[in-house]
CSV table of C-alpha atoms in Angstrom, one decimal:
chain,number,residue,atom,x,y,z
P,1414,MET,CA,135.7,-25.6,-122.4
P,1415,ASN,CA,132.1,-26.2,-120.8
P,1416,VAL,CA,129.6,-23.4,-119.7
P,1417,ALA,CA,126.8,-24.1,-117.8
P,1418,PRO,CA,124.4,-22.3,-116.9
P,1419,ALA,CA,123.8,-22.1,-113.0
P,1420,SER,CA,120.4,-23.4,-111.4
P,1421,THR,CA,119.3,-19.8,-110.0
P,1422,PRO,CA,116.9,-16.8,-110.1
P,1423,ALA,CA,118.9,-14.6,-112.3
P,1424,PRO,CA,120.7,-15.6,-115.4
P,1425,ALA,CA,124.3,-16.5,-113.7
P,1426,TYR,CA,126.7,-19.0,-115.7
P,1427,ARG,CA,129.6,-21.3,-115.4
P,1428,ILE,CA,132.9,-21.9,-117.9
P,1429,GLU,CA,134.6,-24.8,-117.6
P,1430,VAL,CA,139.0,-23.8,-119.2
P,1431,ARG,CA,141.4,-26.7,-119.0
P,1432,ASN,CA,144.6,-27.1,-120.4
P,1433,ASP,CA,145.0,-30.5,-121.8
P,1434,GLY,CA,148.7,-30.2,-122.5
P,1435,ASN,CA,151.7,-30.2,-120.5
P,1436,ALA,CA,153.1,-26.8,-120.5
P,1437,PRO,CA,151.1,-24.4,-119.1
P,1438,VAL,CA,148.9,-21.7,-121.2
P,1439,VAL,CA,147.7,-18.3,-121.3
P,1440,THR,CA,145.6,-17.7,-122.5
P,1441,THR,CA,142.9,-14.7,-123.7
P,1442,VAL,CA,138.5,-15.9,-122.7
P,1443,ARG,CA,135.9,-14.5,-123.6
P,1444,GLN,CA,132.0,-13.9,-122.6
P,1445,GLU,CA,129.3,-12.7,-125.5
P,1446,LEU,CA,126.8,-10.9,-123.1
P,1447,PRO,CA,123.1,-11.4,-124.5
P,1448,PRO,CA,121.4,-8.0,-126.0
P,1449,GLY,CA,119.7,-6.1,-123.0
P,1450,THR,CA,121.9,-7.7,-120.0
P,1451,SER,CA,125.1,-6.4,-118.0
P,1452,ALA,CA,127.5,-8.2,-116.0
P,1453,THR,CA,127.0,-7.3,-112.4
P,1454,THR,CA,128.9,-10.9,-110.7
P,1455,VAL,CA,132.1,-11.6,-112.3
P,1456,THR,CA,134.8,-13.6,-110.7
P,1457,GLY,CA,138.2,-14.7,-111.6
P,1458,GLY,CA,139.5,-11.7,-112.4
P,1459,GLY,CA,137.2,-10.8,-115.3
P,1460,ARG,CA,136.0,-7.7,-115.9
P,1461,ALA,CA,133.6,-6.1,-118.4
P,1462,THR,CA,134.7,-3.5,-122.0
P,1463,PRO,CA,133.5,-3.0,-124.4
P,1464,PRO,CA,132.6,-4.6,-127.5
P,1465,VAL,CA,135.4,-4.1,-130.4
P,1466,GLY,CA,133.5,-2.5,-133.2
P,1467,ARG,CA,130.3,-3.0,-131.9
P,1468,THR,CA,127.2,-1.0,-130.2
P,1469,GLY,CA,126.1,-4.3,-128.8
P,1470,PRO,CA,126.5,-4.5,-125.2
P,1471,ALA,CA,129.4,-5.1,-123.8
P,1472,GLU,CA,131.6,-8.5,-123.5
P,1473,ILE,CA,133.2,-9.7,-120.3
P,1474,THR,CA,137.0,-10.6,-120.9
P,1475,TRP,CA,139.8,-13.0,-118.4
P,1476,ARG,CA,143.7,-13.1,-118.7
P,1477,LEU,CA,143.9,-16.2,-117.5
P,1478,THR,CA,146.9,-18.5,-116.7
P,1479,LEU,CA,146.9,-22.5,-117.4
P,1480,PRO,CA,148.8,-24.5,-115.7
P,1481,ALA,CA,149.3,-28.0,-117.7
P,1482,ARG,CA,147.1,-30.9,-116.7
P,1483,SER,CA,144.6,-28.0,-115.0
P,1484,THR,CA,141.3,-26.8,-115.1
P,1485,THR,CA,140.0,-23.0,-114.5
P,1486,THR,CA,136.3,-22.1,-113.1
P,1487,VAL,CA,134.5,-18.7,-113.4
P,1488,HIS,CA,131.6,-17.6,-112.6
P,1489,THR,CA,129.5,-14.6,-114.2
P,1490,ALA,CA,125.6,-13.6,-112.8
P,1491,LEU,CA,123.7,-11.1,-114.8
P,1492,THR,CA,120.5,-8.4,-115.1
P,1493,ALA,CA,117.5,-10.3,-115.4
P,1494,VAL,CA,115.3,-10.5,-118.8
P,1495,PRO,CA,111.7,-11.3,-117.2
P,1496,ASP,CA,110.8,-14.2,-119.9
P,1497,ARG,CA,113.5,-14.7,-121.8
P,1498,LEU,CA,116.2,-17.3,-122.8
P,1499,LEU,CA,119.8,-15.8,-122.3
P,1500,THR,CA,122.5,-17.5,-124.6
P,1501,ALA,CA,125.9,-16.3,-123.5
P,1502,PRO,CA,128.4,-18.3,-125.8
P,1503,ALA,CA,132.3,-18.3,-124.4
P,1504,CYS,CA,135.7,-18.9,-126.3
P,1505,ALA,CA,139.2,-19.1,-125.7
P,1506,PHE,CA,141.7,-17.8,-127.4
P,1507,ALA,CA,145.4,-17.8,-128.2
P,1508,SER,CA,147.5,-15.3,-126.3
P,1509,ASN,CA,146.7,-12.9,-129.0
P,1510,GLY,CA,143.3,-12.3,-128.8
P,1511,GLU,CA,142.5,-13.1,-132.6
P,1512,GLN,CA,142.6,-17.5,-133.0
P,1513,PRO,CA,139.8,-19.0,-131.6
P,1514,TYR,CA,141.6,-22.4,-129.3
P,1515,ASP,CA,138.0,-23.6,-128.4
P,1516,CYS,CA,134.1,-22.4,-127.6
P,1517,ALA,CA,131.3,-23.7,-126.4
P,1518,THR,CA,127.7,-21.9,-125.1
P,1519,ALA,CA,124.9,-22.3,-122.0
P,1520,THR,CA,121.9,-20.9,-122.4
P,1521,TRP,CA,119.9,-19.4,-119.4
P,1522,ARG,CA,116.4,-20.4,-118.8
P,1523,GLN,CA,114.4,-18.4,-116.6
P,1524,VAL,CA,112.8,-20.8,-113.7
P,1525,ALA,CA,108.8,-20.3,-114.1
P,1526,ASP,CA,106.5,-21.0,-111.7
P,1527,PRO,CA,104.7,-24.0,-111.5
P,1528,VAL,CA,101.1,-22.6,-110.0
P,1529,ALA,CA,101.5,-19.7,-111.9
P,1530,LYS,CA,102.0,-21.8,-115.1
P,1531,ASP,CA,98.5,-23.7,-114.4
P,1532,GLU,CA,96.7,-20.9,-113.9
P,1533,SER,CA,97.7,-19.9,-117.3
P,1534,THR,CA,97.6,-22.6,-119.3
P,1535,PRO,CA,93.9,-23.1,-120.8
P,1536,LEU,CA,92.4,-25.3,-118.8
P,1537,TRP,CA,92.1,-28.5,-121.5
P,1538,GLN,CA,96.2,-28.6,-121.6
P,1539,ARG,CA,96.4,-28.5,-117.9
P,1540,PRO,CA,97.2,-31.8,-116.7
P,1541,GLY,CA,93.7,-32.4,-114.8
P,1542,SER,CA,91.2,-31.9,-117.9
P,1543,ALA,CA,91.8,-35.5,-119.2
P,1544,LEU,CA,91.5,-36.8,-115.2
P,1545,VAL,CA,87.9,-34.7,-115.1
P,1546,ALA,CA,86.7,-36.3,-118.5
P,1547,GLY,CA,87.8,-40.0,-117.8
P,1548,ALA,CA,86.1,-39.3,-114.8
P,1549,VAL,CA,82.7,-38.4,-116.3
P,1550,LEU,CA,83.5,-41.0,-119.5
P,1551,LEU,CA,84.1,-44.1,-117.5
P,1552,PRO,CA,81.3,-44.2,-115.5
P,1553,ALA,CA,78.6,-43.5,-118.1
P,1554,LEU,CA,80.2,-45.9,-120.1
P,1555,ALA,CA,80.2,-48.5,-117.6
P,1556,GLY,CA,76.5,-47.7,-117.3
P,1557,THR,CA,75.6,-48.5,-120.4
P,1558,GLY,CA,77.3,-51.9,-121.0
P,1559,TRP,CA,75.5,-52.3,-117.4
P,1560,TRP,CA,72.2,-51.5,-118.8
P,1561,MET,CA,72.6,-52.9,-122.4
P,1562,LEU,CA,73.9,-56.4,-120.7
P,1563,ARG,CA,71.0,-56.6,-118.3
P,1564,ARG,CA,68.5,-56.5,-121.0
P,1565,ARG,CA,70.4,-58.7,-123.5
P,1566,ARG,CA,69.7,-61.5,-120.0
P,1567,GLY,CA,66.1,-60.5,-119.7
P,1568,ARG,CA,64.8,-61.4,-123.1
P,1569,ALA,CA,67.2,-64.5,-122.6
P,1570,GLY,CA,65.2,-65.7,-119.2
P,1571,GLN,CA,61.4,-64.9,-121.8
P,1572,THR,CA,62.7,-67.8,-124.6
P,1573,ALA,CA,64.1,-70.2,-122.6
P,1574,GLY,CA,62.1,-72.9,-121.4
P,1575,GLY,CA,58.4,-73.2,-121.7
P,1576,ARG,CA,55.0,-71.1,-121.5
P,1577,THR,CA,52.0,-71.8,-119.0
P,1578,VAL,CA,48.7,-71.8,-120.6
P,1579,PRO,CA,46.4,-69.6,-119.8
P,1580,ASP,CA,42.8,-71.1,-118.1
P,1581,ALA,CA,39.1,-69.1,-120.1
P,1582,THR,CA,39.4,-66.5,-117.1
P,1583,GLY,CA,42.6,-65.3,-118.2
P,1584,GLY,CA,44.5,-67.1,-115.3
P,1585,PRO,CA,47.2,-70.2,-115.3
P,1586,ALA,CA,45.9,-74.2,-116.2
P,1587,ALA,CA,44.6,-75.6,-113.0
P,1588,GLN,CA,45.2,-78.6,-114.7
P,1589,GLY,CA,48.5,-78.4,-115.2
P,1590,THR,CA,50.9,-77.5,-117.8
P,1591,LEU,CA,49.2,-79.9,-121.2
P,1592,TYR,CA,50.5,-82.0,-123.8
P,1593,PRO,CA,51.6,-81.8,-126.3
P,1594,ARG,CA,51.8,-77.7,-126.1
P,1595,PRO,CA,49.9,-75.0,-127.7
P,1596,ALA,CA,51.3,-72.8,-129.2
P,1597,VAL,CA,50.1,-69.8,-127.9
P,1598,PRO,CA,51.3,-66.8,-129.5
P,1599,PRO,CA,54.7,-65.2,-127.3
P,1600,PRO,CA,53.6,-61.6,-125.7
P,1601,ALA,CA,54.3,-59.0,-127.1
P,1602,TYR,CA,57.5,-57.7,-126.8
P,1603,ARG,CA,58.1,-54.4,-125.8
P,1604,ARG,CA,61.7,-52.3,-126.9
P,1605,ARG,CA,63.4,-51.5,-123.6
P,1606,ARG,CA,64.6,-47.8,-123.7
P,1607,PRO,CA,67.9,-46.9,-121.5
P,1608,PRO,CA,66.7,-43.7,-119.5
P,1609,VAL,CA,67.2,-40.0,-121.1
P,1610,TRP,CA,69.8,-39.7,-118.2
P,1611,LEU,CA,72.8,-42.1,-119.3
P,1612,VAL,CA,71.8,-41.0,-122.9
P,1613,VAL,CA,72.7,-37.4,-122.3
P,1614,GLY,CA,75.0,-38.0,-120.3
P,1615,VAL,CA,77.3,-40.7,-122.8
P,1616,ALA,CA,76.4,-37.8,-125.5
P,1617,VAL,CA,77.6,-34.8,-123.5
P,1618,ALA,CA,81.2,-37.5,-122.3
P,1619,ALA,CA,81.8,-37.7,-125.9
P,1620,LEU,CA,81.2,-33.9,-126.5
P,1621,VAL,CA,83.5,-32.5,-124.1
P,1622,GLY,CA,85.7,-35.2,-124.5
P,1623,THR,CA,86.8,-35.0,-128.4
P,1624,VAL,CA,86.1,-31.3,-128.5
P,1625,GLY,CA,89.4,-31.5,-125.3
P,1626,ALA,CA,90.5,-34.0,-127.6
P,1627,ALA,CA,91.6,-31.5,-130.8
P,1628,ALA,CA,92.0,-27.9,-129.2
P,1629,TRP,CA,94.6,-30.3,-127.6
P,1630,THR,CA,96.1,-30.9,-130.6
P,1631,ALA,CA,94.9,-28.6,-132.6
P,1632,THR,CA,97.3,-25.7,-129.7
P,1633,THR,CA,99.6,-28.4,-129.6
P,1634,ARG,CA,100.8,-28.7,-133.6
P,1635,VAL,CA,100.7,-24.1,-133.0
P,1636,ALA,CA,103.4,-24.3,-130.0
P,1637,ALA,CA,105.6,-26.4,-131.3
P,1638,ILE,CA,105.5,-24.1,-134.7
P,1639,ASP,CA,108.8,-21.8,-134.7
P,1640,THR,CA,107.6,-18.5,-135.3
P,1641,ASP,CA,111.3,-17.3,-135.7
P,1642,ALA,CA,112.4,-20.3,-138.0
P,1643,LYS,CA,111.9,-19.1,-142.2
P,1644,PRO,CA,113.8,-19.8,-145.5
P,1645,THR,CA,116.6,-17.4,-147.0
P,1646,SER,CA,116.2,-15.9,-149.8
P,1647,GLY,CA,117.1,-17.3,-153.0
P,1648,ALA,CA,117.2,-21.5,-151.0
P,1649,TRP,CA,116.0,-24.2,-153.0
P,1650,THR,CA,116.2,-26.6,-150.4
P,1651,GLY,CA,115.7,-27.8,-146.8
P,1652,GLN,CA,114.3,-24.8,-144.5
P,1653,GLY,CA,116.3,-21.1,-143.4
P,1654,HIS,CA,116.5,-21.1,-139.7
P,1655,ALA,CA,117.9,-17.2,-137.0
P,1656,GLY,CA,119.0,-17.0,-134.8
P,1657,PRO,CA,121.0,-15.2,-131.4
P,1658,LEU,CA,124.9,-15.9,-131.2
P,1659,GLY,CA,125.9,-19.2,-129.8
P,1660,THR,CA,122.4,-20.7,-130.5
P,1661,PRO,CA,123.4,-24.3,-132.9
P,1662,LEU,CA,121.2,-24.1,-135.5
P,1663,ARG,CA,121.2,-26.4,-138.9
P,1664,GLU,CA,120.5,-26.3,-142.4
P,1665,ALA,CA,121.1,-28.4,-144.7
P,1666,ALA,CA,124.4,-30.9,-144.5
P,1667,PHE,CA,126.0,-28.1,-141.2
P,1668,GLU,CA,125.3,-26.9,-137.7
P,1669,PHE,CA,126.3,-23.6,-137.5
P,1670,THR,CA,127.6,-21.6,-134.7
P,1671,VAL,CA,128.3,-18.0,-134.2
P,1672,TYR,CA,130.6,-17.6,-131.0
P,1673,ARG,CA,131.2,-14.6,-132.1
P,1674,MET,CA,131.3,-10.9,-133.8
P,1675,ALA,CA,134.6,-8.9,-133.7
P,1676,CYS,CA,135.7,-6.0,-136.3
P,1677,ALA,CA,138.8,-3.6,-136.6
P,1678,GLY,CA,139.9,-0.4,-138.2
P,1679,SER,CA,139.4,2.1,-141.0
P,1680,THR,CA,135.5,3.0,-141.3
P,1681,ASP,CA,136.6,3.1,-145.1
P,1682,HIS,CA,138.1,-0.6,-145.0
P,1683,ARG,CA,136.8,-2.7,-141.5
P,1684,ARG,CA,137.4,-6.1,-141.1
P,1685,CYS,CA,135.1,-8.6,-139.6
P,1686,GLN,CA,135.8,-11.7,-137.7
P,1687,ALA,CA,133.4,-13.8,-136.8
P,1688,THR,CA,134.3,-17.4,-135.0
P,1689,VAL,CA,131.8,-19.9,-136.0
P,1690,GLY,CA,131.5,-23.6,-135.6
P,1691,VAL,CA,131.1,-25.8,-138.0
P,1692,ARG,CA,129.9,-29.7,-138.0
P,1693,ASN,CA,129.0,-31.8,-140.5
P,1694,LEU,CA,126.1,-34.0,-139.4
P,1695,THR,CA,125.4,-35.7,-142.5
P,1696,SER,CA,127.4,-39.5,-142.4
P,1697,ARG,CA,130.2,-38.3,-145.8
P,1698,GLN,CA,132.2,-35.5,-146.7
P,1699,GLN,CA,130.8,-32.3,-147.2
P,1700,VAL,CA,132.1,-29.5,-148.2
P,1701,TRP,CA,131.2,-25.5,-148.6
P,1702,HIS,CA,132.0,-22.1,-150.6
P,1703,GLY,CA,133.9,-19.4,-149.0
P,1704,GLU,CA,131.9,-16.8,-151.6
P,1705,LEU,CA,128.3,-18.6,-150.5
P,1706,GLN,CA,129.3,-17.4,-147.0
P,1707,ARG,CA,128.2,-13.5,-146.0
P,1708,ALA,CA,127.4,-10.4,-144.3
P,1709,TYR,CA,124.4,-8.2,-144.0
P,1710,LEU,CA,124.8,-5.0,-143.6
P,1711,PRO,CA,122.0,-2.7,-141.8
P,1712,ASP,CA,120.7,-1.1,-145.1
P,1713,GLY,CA,121.3,-5.0,-147.1
P,1714,LYS,CA,124.0,-5.2,-148.8
P,1715,TRP,CA,126.2,-7.7,-148.2
P,1716,VAL,CA,129.8,-9.3,-148.5
P,1717,ASN,CA,131.1,-12.2,-149.3
P,1718,ALA,CA,133.9,-13.9,-146.8
P,1719,ASP,CA,137.1,-12.4,-148.2
P,1720,GLU,CA,138.9,-15.5,-148.4
P,1721,PRO,CA,142.5,-14.6,-148.7
P,1722,ALA,CA,141.8,-12.6,-145.0
P,1723,THR,CA,140.0,-16.2,-143.7
P,1724,ARG,CA,143.0,-18.1,-145.0
P,1725,ALA,CA,145.6,-15.7,-142.7
P,1726,ALA,CA,143.2,-15.4,-140.1
P,1727,ASN,CA,143.6,-19.7,-140.3
P,1728,GLN,CA,147.7,-19.3,-140.4
P,1729,GLY,CA,147.6,-19.5,-144.4
P,1730,ARG,CA,145.3,-22.6,-144.2
P,1731,ASP,CA,143.0,-23.0,-146.8
P,1732,VAL,CA,139.4,-23.8,-144.8
P,1733,PHE,CA,137.5,-23.9,-147.6
P,1734,ALA,CA,140.2,-26.4,-149.4
P,1735,GLU,CA,139.0,-29.6,-147.4
P,1736,PRO,CA,136.3,-31.2,-147.5
P,1737,VAL,CA,134.2,-31.6,-143.9
P,1738,ALA,CA,134.4,-35.2,-142.4
P,1739,ALA,CA,131.8,-36.4,-141.3
P,1740,ASP,CA,130.6,-35.9,-137.2
P,1741,GLN,CA,133.4,-33.6,-137.2
P,1742,ARG,CA,133.4,-30.4,-135.9
P,1743,MET,CA,135.9,-27.8,-136.9
P,1744,LEU,CA,136.0,-24.1,-135.5
P,1745,VAL,CA,138.0,-21.3,-137.9
P,1746,PRO,CA,137.7,-17.4,-138.1
P,1747,LEU,CA,135.9,-16.3,-141.0
P,1748,VAL,CA,136.5,-12.5,-141.9
P,1749,PHE,CA,134.3,-9.8,-143.7
P,1750,THR,CA,135.8,-7.1,-144.9
P,1751,VAL,CA,133.0,-3.7,-145.2
P,1752,GLN,CA,132.9,-0.5,-146.3
P,1753,GLY,CA,131.0,2.5,-144.4
P,1754,ALA,CA,131.0,2.8,-140.4
P,1755,GLN,CA,128.2,0.0,-140.0
P,1756,PRO,CA,128.8,-3.3,-138.8
P,1757,PRO,CA,127.1,-6.1,-139.8
P,1758,SER,CA,124.2,-7.1,-138.7
P,1759,GLN,CA,123.5,-10.9,-140.1
P,1760,VAL,CA,126.0,-13.2,-140.9
P,1761,GLU,CA,124.6,-15.6,-144.0
P,1762,LEU,CA,125.9,-18.8,-144.1
P,1763,ARG,CA,125.6,-21.7,-146.0
P,1764,SER,CA,126.8,-25.3,-146.6
P,1765,GLY,CA,125.6,-25.7,-150.5
P,1766,VAL,CA,124.1,-23.5,-153.0
P,1767,PHE,CA,121.3,-25.0,-152.5
P,1768,SER,CA,120.7,-25.0,-148.7
P,1769,ALA,CA,118.2,-22.5,-147.3
P,1770,GLY,CA,121.4,-21.3,-145.4
P,1771,VAL,CA,121.1,-20.0,-141.2
P,1772,ARG,CA,121.3,-16.3,-140.7
P,1773,VAL,CA,122.6,-14.9,-137.1
P,1774,ASP,CA,122.3,-11.9,-135.5
P,1775,VAL,CA,125.4,-9.7,-134.5
P,1776,PRO,CA,124.5,-6.8,-132.2
């Protein structure tokens, strides 16, 4: 399965579903819509449906029959939200809509106007500023070097060869050069100073270059700070990160991606199933534990993963009993059993008890 953003002014995505088997496959494909958006175009017979057990945006659902060794492509277009990155994950499920075959995600980015971007960019961050500073600084440095070279050559000419002995009237001797030459004190040498305009130009150019470089470095460092990245409570190692559905988030050992959250059941006993991708990014196998995976309710309370229900959702497989091999990726349903009418608002996932973990907003 593959999801790719389209190069269009409005948010759009291309979803490819591939059947590599030798028999036809019936699958249900669901694409989660980012908060604040709605579908404007859906191809392939898909339709927008209300979210299951949630109050967030709708999801787009397709019921597809894939022939053997075939690929089916569908497209979606969404309403535009200015100045936002829109991540829309999609998953292909078994015919019952519970067991995921595969999931993928893509983020659509609004194409920026280069002229407008240049006007909004501070002066010291624009590429032309460096050229202007260089155009001012280089001539000043070249002028300084030329002046120093000329000065050295003038001093060398004054000390080389013999000197003419002046006569009583102050003019040169009429009889030529006397030998041996009498000791004549050298003329007083007056140190030449560089022109004022050269000194001021060099100082101004150096000041502009220093201030511009410092401002650019500081601004770049500030811009590189992820204001959404924050450690989760109680973390001992690493840095926690938070993000929306479909965003890969890394903590100490794993990269977690939550593709979907759906809840079913009564208000007294609600089962919420999260479709989670887990990738081990280390060079050795890693274990993770069900009691470290949590779902947070809007009131701040949380519940651990329901391990018996998670085992049943994975067709009897205990996903926490087996270590995750190096560079291995798993796609597993995690089940959380919650009480009350409100579904979870966040999911927290950790690879170990001392890891920072990640938090995913589930609208």
